[in-house]
Short mmCIF file of C-alpha atoms in Angstrom, two decimals:
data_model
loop_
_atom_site.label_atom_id
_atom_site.label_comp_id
_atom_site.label_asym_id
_atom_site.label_seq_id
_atom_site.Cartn_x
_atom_site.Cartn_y
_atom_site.Cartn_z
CA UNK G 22 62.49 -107.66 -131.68
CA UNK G 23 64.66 -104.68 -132.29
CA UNK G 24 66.62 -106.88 -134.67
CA UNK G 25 64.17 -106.93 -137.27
CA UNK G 26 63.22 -103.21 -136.76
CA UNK G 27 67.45 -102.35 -137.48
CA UNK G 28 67.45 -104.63 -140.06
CA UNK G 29 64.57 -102.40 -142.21
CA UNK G 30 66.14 -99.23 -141.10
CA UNK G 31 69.59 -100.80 -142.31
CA UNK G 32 68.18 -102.13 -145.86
CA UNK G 33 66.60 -98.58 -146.31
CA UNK G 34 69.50 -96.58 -145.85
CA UNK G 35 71.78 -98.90 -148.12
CA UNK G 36 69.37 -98.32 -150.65
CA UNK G 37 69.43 -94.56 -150.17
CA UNK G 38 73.12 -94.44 -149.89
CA UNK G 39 74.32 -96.58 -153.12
CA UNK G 40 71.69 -94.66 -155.16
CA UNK G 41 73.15 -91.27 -153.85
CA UNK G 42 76.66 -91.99 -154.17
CA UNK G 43 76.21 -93.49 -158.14
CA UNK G 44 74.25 -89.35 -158.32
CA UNK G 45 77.22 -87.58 -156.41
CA UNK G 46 80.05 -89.31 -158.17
CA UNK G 47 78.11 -88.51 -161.95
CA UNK G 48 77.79 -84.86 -160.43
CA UNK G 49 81.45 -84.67 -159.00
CA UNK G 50 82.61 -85.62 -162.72
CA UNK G 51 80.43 -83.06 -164.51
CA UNK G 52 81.50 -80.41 -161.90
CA UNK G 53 85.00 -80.95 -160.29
CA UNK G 54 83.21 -79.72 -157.15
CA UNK G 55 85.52 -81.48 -154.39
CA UNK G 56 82.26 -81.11 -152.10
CA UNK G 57 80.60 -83.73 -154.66
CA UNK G 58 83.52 -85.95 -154.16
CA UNK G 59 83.84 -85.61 -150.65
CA UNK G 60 79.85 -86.42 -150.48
CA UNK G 61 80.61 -89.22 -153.23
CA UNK G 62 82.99 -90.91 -150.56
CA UNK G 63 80.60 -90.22 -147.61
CA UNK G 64 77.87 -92.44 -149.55
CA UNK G 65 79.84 -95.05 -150.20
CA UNK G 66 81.56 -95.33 -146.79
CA UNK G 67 77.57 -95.14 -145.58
CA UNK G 68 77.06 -98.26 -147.90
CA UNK G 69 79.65 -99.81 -146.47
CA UNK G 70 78.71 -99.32 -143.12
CA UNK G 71 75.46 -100.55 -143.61
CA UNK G 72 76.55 -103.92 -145.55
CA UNK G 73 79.00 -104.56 -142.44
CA UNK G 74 75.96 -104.24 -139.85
CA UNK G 75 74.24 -106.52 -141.98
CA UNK G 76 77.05 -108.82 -141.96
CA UNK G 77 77.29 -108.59 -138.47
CA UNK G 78 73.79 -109.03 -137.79
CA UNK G 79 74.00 -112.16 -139.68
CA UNK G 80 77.36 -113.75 -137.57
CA UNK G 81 75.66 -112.74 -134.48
CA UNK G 82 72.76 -115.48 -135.27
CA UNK G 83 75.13 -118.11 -135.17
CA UNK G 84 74.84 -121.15 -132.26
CA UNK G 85 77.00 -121.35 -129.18
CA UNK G 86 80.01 -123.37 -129.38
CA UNK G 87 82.61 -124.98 -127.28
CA UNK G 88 85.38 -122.59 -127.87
CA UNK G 89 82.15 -120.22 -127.67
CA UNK G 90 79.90 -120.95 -125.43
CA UNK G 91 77.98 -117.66 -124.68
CA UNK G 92 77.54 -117.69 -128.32
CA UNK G 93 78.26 -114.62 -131.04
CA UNK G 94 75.79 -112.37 -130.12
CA UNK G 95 78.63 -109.86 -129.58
CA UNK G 96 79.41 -110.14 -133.37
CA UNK G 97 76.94 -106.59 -133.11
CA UNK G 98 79.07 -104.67 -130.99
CA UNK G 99 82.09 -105.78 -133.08
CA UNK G 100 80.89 -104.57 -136.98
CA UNK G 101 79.24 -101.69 -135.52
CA UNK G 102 82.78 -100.13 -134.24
CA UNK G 103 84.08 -101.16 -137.40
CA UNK G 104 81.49 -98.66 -138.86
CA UNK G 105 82.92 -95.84 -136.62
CA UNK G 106 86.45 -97.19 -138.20
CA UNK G 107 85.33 -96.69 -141.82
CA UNK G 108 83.59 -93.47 -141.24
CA UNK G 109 86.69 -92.09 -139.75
CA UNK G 110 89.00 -93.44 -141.80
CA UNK G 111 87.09 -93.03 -145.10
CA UNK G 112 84.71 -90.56 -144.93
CA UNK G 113 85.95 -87.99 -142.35
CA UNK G 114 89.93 -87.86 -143.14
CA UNK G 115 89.21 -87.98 -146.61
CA UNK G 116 86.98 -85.08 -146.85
CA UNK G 117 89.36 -83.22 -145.23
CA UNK G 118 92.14 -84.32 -147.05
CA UNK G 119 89.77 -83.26 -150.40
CA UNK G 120 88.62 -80.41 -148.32
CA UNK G 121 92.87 -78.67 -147.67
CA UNK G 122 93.35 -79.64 -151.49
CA UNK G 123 90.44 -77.48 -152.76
CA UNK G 124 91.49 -74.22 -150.79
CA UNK G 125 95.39 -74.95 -151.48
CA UNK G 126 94.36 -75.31 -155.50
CA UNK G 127 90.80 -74.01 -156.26
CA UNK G 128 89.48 -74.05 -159.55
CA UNK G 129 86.26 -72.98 -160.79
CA UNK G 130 82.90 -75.47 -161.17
CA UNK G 131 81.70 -76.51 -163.81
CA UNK G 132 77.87 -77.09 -164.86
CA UNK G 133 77.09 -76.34 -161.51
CA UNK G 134 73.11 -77.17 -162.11
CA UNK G 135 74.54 -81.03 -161.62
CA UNK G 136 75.76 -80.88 -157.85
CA UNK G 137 72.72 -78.78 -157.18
CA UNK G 138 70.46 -81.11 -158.69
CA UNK G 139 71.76 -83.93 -157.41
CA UNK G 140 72.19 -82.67 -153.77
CA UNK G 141 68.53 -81.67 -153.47
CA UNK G 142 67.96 -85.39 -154.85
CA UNK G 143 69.79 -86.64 -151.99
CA UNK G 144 68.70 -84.47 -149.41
CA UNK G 145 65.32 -85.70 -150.39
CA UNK G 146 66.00 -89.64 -150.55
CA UNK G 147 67.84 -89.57 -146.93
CA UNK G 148 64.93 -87.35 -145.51
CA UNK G 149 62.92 -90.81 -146.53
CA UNK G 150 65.89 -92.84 -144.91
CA UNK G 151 66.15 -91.14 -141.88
CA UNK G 152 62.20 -90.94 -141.61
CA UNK G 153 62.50 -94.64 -141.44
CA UNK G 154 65.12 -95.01 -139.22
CA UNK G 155 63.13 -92.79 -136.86
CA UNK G 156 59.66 -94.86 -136.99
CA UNK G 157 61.41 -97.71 -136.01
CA UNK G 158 63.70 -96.33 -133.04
CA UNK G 159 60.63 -94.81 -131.58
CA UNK G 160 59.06 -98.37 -131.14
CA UNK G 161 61.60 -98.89 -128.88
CA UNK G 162 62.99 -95.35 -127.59
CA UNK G 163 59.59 -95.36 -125.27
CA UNK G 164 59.75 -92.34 -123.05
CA UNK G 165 63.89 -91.78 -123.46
CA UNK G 166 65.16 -88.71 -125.41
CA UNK G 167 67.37 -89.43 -128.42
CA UNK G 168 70.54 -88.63 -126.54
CA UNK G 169 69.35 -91.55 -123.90
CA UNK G 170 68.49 -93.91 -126.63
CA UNK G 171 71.62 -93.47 -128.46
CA UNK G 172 73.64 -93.88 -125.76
CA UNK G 173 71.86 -96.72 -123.48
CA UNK G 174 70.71 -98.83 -126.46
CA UNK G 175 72.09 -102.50 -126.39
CA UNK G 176 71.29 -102.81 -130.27
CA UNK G 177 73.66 -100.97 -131.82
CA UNK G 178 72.25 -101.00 -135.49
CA UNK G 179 69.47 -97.91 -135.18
CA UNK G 180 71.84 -95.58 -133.54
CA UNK G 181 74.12 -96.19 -136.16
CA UNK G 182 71.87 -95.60 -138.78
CA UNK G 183 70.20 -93.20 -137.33
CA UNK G 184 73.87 -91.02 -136.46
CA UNK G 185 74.53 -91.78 -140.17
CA UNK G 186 71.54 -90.77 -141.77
CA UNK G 187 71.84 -87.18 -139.31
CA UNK G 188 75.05 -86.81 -140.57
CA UNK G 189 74.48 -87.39 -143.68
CA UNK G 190 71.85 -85.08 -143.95
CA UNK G 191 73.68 -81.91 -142.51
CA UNK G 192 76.46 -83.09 -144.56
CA UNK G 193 74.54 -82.52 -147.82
CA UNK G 194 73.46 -79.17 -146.49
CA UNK G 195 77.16 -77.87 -146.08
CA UNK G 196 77.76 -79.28 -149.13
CA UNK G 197 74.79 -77.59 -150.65
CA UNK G 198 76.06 -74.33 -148.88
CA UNK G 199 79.42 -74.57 -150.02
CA UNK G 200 78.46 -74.98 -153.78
CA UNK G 201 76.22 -72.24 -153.52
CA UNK G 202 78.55 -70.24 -152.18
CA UNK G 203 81.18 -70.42 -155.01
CA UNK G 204 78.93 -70.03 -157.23
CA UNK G 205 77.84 -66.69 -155.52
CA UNK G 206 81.09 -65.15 -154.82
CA UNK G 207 82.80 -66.91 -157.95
CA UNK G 208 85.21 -68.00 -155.11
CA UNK G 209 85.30 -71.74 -155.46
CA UNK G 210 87.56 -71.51 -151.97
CA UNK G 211 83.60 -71.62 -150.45
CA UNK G 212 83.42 -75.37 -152.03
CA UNK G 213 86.62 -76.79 -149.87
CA UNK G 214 85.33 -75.14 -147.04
CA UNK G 215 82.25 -76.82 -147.17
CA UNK G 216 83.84 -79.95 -148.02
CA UNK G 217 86.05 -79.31 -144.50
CA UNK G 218 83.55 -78.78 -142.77
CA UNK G 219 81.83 -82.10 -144.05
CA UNK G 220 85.30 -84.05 -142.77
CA UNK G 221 84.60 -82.68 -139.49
CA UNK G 222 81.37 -83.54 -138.96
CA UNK G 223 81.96 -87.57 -140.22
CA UNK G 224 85.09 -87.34 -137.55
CA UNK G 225 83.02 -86.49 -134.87
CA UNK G 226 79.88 -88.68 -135.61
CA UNK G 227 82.83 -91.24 -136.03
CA UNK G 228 84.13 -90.80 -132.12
CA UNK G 229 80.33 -90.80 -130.87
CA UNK G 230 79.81 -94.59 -132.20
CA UNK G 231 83.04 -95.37 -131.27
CA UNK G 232 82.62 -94.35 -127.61
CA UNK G 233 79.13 -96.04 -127.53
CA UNK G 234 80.04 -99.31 -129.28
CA UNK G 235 83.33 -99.80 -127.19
CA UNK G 236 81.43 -99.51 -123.86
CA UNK G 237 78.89 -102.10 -125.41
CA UNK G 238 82.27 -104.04 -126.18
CA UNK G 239 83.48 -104.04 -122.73
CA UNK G 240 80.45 -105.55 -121.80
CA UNK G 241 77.38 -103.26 -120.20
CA UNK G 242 74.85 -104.51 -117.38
CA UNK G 243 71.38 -104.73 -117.97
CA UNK G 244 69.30 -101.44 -117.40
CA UNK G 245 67.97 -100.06 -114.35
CA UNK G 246 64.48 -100.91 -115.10
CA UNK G 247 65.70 -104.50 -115.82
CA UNK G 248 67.71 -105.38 -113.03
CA UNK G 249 64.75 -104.00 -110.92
CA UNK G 250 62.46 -106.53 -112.50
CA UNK G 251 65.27 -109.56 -112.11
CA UNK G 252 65.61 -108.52 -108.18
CA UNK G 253 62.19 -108.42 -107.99
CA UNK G 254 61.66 -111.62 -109.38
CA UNK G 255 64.58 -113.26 -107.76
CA UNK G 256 62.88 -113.10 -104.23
CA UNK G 257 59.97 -115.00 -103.01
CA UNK G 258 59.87 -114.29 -99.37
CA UNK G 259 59.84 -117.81 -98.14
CA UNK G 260 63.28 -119.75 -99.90
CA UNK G 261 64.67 -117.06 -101.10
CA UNK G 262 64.82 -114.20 -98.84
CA UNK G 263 66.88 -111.71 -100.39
CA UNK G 264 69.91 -110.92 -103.21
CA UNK G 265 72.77 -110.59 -101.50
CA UNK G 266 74.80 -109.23 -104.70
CA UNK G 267 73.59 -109.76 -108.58
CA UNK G 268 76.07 -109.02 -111.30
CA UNK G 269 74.68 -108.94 -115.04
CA UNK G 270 76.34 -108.41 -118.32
CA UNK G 271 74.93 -108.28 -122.11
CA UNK G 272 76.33 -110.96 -124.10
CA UNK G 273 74.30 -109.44 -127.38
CA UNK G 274 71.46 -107.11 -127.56
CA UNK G 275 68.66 -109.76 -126.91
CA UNK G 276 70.54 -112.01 -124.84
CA UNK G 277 71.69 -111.42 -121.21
CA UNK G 278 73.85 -113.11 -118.42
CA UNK G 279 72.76 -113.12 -114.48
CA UNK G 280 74.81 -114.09 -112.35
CA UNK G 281 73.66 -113.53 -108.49
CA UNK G 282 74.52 -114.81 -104.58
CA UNK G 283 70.63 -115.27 -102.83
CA UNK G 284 69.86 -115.36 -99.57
CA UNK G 285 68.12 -119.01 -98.12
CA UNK G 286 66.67 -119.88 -95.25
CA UNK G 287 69.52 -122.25 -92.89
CA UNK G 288 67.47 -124.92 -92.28
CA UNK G 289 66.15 -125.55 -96.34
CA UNK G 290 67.24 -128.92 -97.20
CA UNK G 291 69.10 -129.18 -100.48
CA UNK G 292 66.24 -130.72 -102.21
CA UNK G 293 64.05 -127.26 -101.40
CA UNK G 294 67.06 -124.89 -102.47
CA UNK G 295 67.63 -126.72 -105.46
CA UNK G 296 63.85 -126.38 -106.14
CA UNK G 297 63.72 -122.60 -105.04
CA UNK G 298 66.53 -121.76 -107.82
CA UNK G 299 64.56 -123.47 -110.66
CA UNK G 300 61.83 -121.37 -109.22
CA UNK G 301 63.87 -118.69 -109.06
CA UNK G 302 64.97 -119.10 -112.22
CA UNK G 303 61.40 -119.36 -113.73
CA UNK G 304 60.61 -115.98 -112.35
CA UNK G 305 63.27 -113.98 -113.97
CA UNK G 306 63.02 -115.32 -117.66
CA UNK G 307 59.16 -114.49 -117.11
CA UNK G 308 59.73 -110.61 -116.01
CA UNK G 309 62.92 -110.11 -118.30
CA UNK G 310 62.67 -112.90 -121.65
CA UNK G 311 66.34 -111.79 -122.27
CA UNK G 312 67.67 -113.32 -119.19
CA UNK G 313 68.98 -116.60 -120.99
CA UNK G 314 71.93 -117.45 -118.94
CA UNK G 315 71.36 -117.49 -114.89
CA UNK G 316 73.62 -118.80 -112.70
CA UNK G 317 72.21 -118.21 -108.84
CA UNK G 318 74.34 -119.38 -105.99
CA UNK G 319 72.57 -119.97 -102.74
CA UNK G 320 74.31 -118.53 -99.70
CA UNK G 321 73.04 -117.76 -95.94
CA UNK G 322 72.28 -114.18 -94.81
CA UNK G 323 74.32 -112.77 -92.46
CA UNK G 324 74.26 -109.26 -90.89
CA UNK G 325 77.43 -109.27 -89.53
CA UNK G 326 79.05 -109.91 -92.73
CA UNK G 327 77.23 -107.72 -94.72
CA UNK G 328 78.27 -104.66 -91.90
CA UNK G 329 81.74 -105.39 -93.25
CA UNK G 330 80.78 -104.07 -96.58
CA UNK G 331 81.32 -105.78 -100.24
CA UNK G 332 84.41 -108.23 -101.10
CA UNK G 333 85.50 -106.72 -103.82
CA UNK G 334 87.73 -109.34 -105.04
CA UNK G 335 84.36 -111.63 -104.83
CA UNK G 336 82.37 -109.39 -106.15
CA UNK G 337 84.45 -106.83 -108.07
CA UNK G 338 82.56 -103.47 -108.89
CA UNK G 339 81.53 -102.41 -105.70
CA UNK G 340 78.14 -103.01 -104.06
CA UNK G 341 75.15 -103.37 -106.13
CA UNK G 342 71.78 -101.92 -106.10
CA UNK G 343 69.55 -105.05 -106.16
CA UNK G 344 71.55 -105.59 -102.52
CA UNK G 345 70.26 -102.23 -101.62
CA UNK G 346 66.80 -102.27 -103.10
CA UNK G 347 65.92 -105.59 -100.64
#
């Protein structure tokens, strides 16, 4: 279950990060370098994040209620945009905050061996984060790029970590390059500029997960290949003749909603429709195991009123391809 595979990537990059920040803050005071600081911040906004998908990973597990009855799946979607919050708010607009201070007031670094030192450290341990984060995302990425997986992936925790740990990574180079800089010019100017360009980055990784996670928010359909299989499966060829419209919606990564109007035969009795749902409904939790709430509603075929083209008040979205694929 992609759960557990987030869950490892998530525990190894909190481990990474709150190791790394406890390095970058001991450098930051040995060196003034605002590019340690602004790093310092980064890894602890990182930790953060991490502890909040955790937390949400945990709330999502709880059971259905009344006032809930699709459960708290979504929990997910909801402390992974609060990780696009923090790394905005935290890490991004303080580094460049940091960043405008540096260049308005340079001063020279101190013991500059220590933010070296400690960067290469942290390069290093979030090479072995990200490495992580990578082995499991490719158990599920299957044939998609990394842009597709980001961006179609119901489980929001590997992106995350794995937009983090890239981040984070690059980040420590500028950083790196911005130390190394000062120290080669003996302008420390170089050091806010890298710690600028560090805010940027954060801000934009920031807007990525927020666009993702808000669409995942809103509520996202099940993917092509799935609603293929759940058509597919919907249709016998003797009750059920055809999908007339299907509509389906995540309610959590591993858990999804099907809601669909099926074609019958006019002269079933109620006893073989009835039957031909359960059927029906059999079929689709075989092909797709996510598919744990279906609602099918049996309806009569009819040509003439399918000329007329979709009710979209009955069927808001438009048509659908399941309709088109049968």
């Amino acid at each position: 279950m992609s759960a557990s595979g987030g869950t490892k990537a998530i525990v190894a990059a909190l481990a990474a990060n709150l190791a790394i920040a406890v390095a970058k803050f001991v450098a930051f005071v040995f060196s003034g370098s605002s590019s340690m600081l602004a790093e310092s911040v980064h890894s602890v906004a990182d930790s953060g994040n991490q502890a909040l998908l955790l937390v949400g990973g945990k709330k999502a597990q709880r059971k259905a209620t009344p006032e809930h009855p699709f459960g708290y799946g979504r929990e997910r979607y909801i402390y992974a945009f609060l990780v696009s919050i923090v790394l905005f708010s935290v890490g991004g607009m303080f580094a460049l905050y940091e960043g405008y201070e540096k260049i308005k007031h340079p001063h020279e670094l101190e013991h500059w061996y220590w933010p070296v030192g400690v960067l290469i450290f942290a390069i290093i341990a979030e090479s072995f984060s990200f490495r992580t984060a990578i082995k499991e995302s490719n158990s599920l990425r299957g044939g998609r790029s990394w842009k597709e997986f980001v961006r179609h992936a119901k489980a929001p925790e590997l992106p995350v970590v794995l937009l983090e740990d890239l981040g984070a990574l690059i980040g420590l180079i500028l950083a790196l390059g911005g130390v190394g800089l000062a120290l080669a010019t003996g302008d420390s100017v170089w050091d806010g500029i890298g710690t600028l360009c560090i805010g940027v980055l954060l801000i934009l990784i920031a807007l990525v997960l927020a666009a993702e996670t808000k669409s995942l928010l809103l509520g996202e359909a099940a993917g092509a290949e799935e609603t293929r299989k759940i058509a597919t499966a919907v249709v016998d060829g003797d009750t059920v003749t055809r999908v007339i419209h299907m509509r389906t919606l995540h309610l959590g990564p591993e858990e999804l909603l099907v809601a669909a109007k099926i074609a019958v035969r006019h002269d079933d009795t109620a006893t073989e429709v009835a039957a031909a749902i359960d059927a029906a409904e059999a079929r689709i939790r075989d092909a797709v195991p996510i598919a744990r709430v279906i609602y099918l509603e049996p309806d009569i075929y009819s040509e003439a009123e399918a000329a007329k083209g979709p009710d979209l008040e009955a069927t808001p979205g438009g048509p659908t391809q399941p309709d088109e694929a049968h």
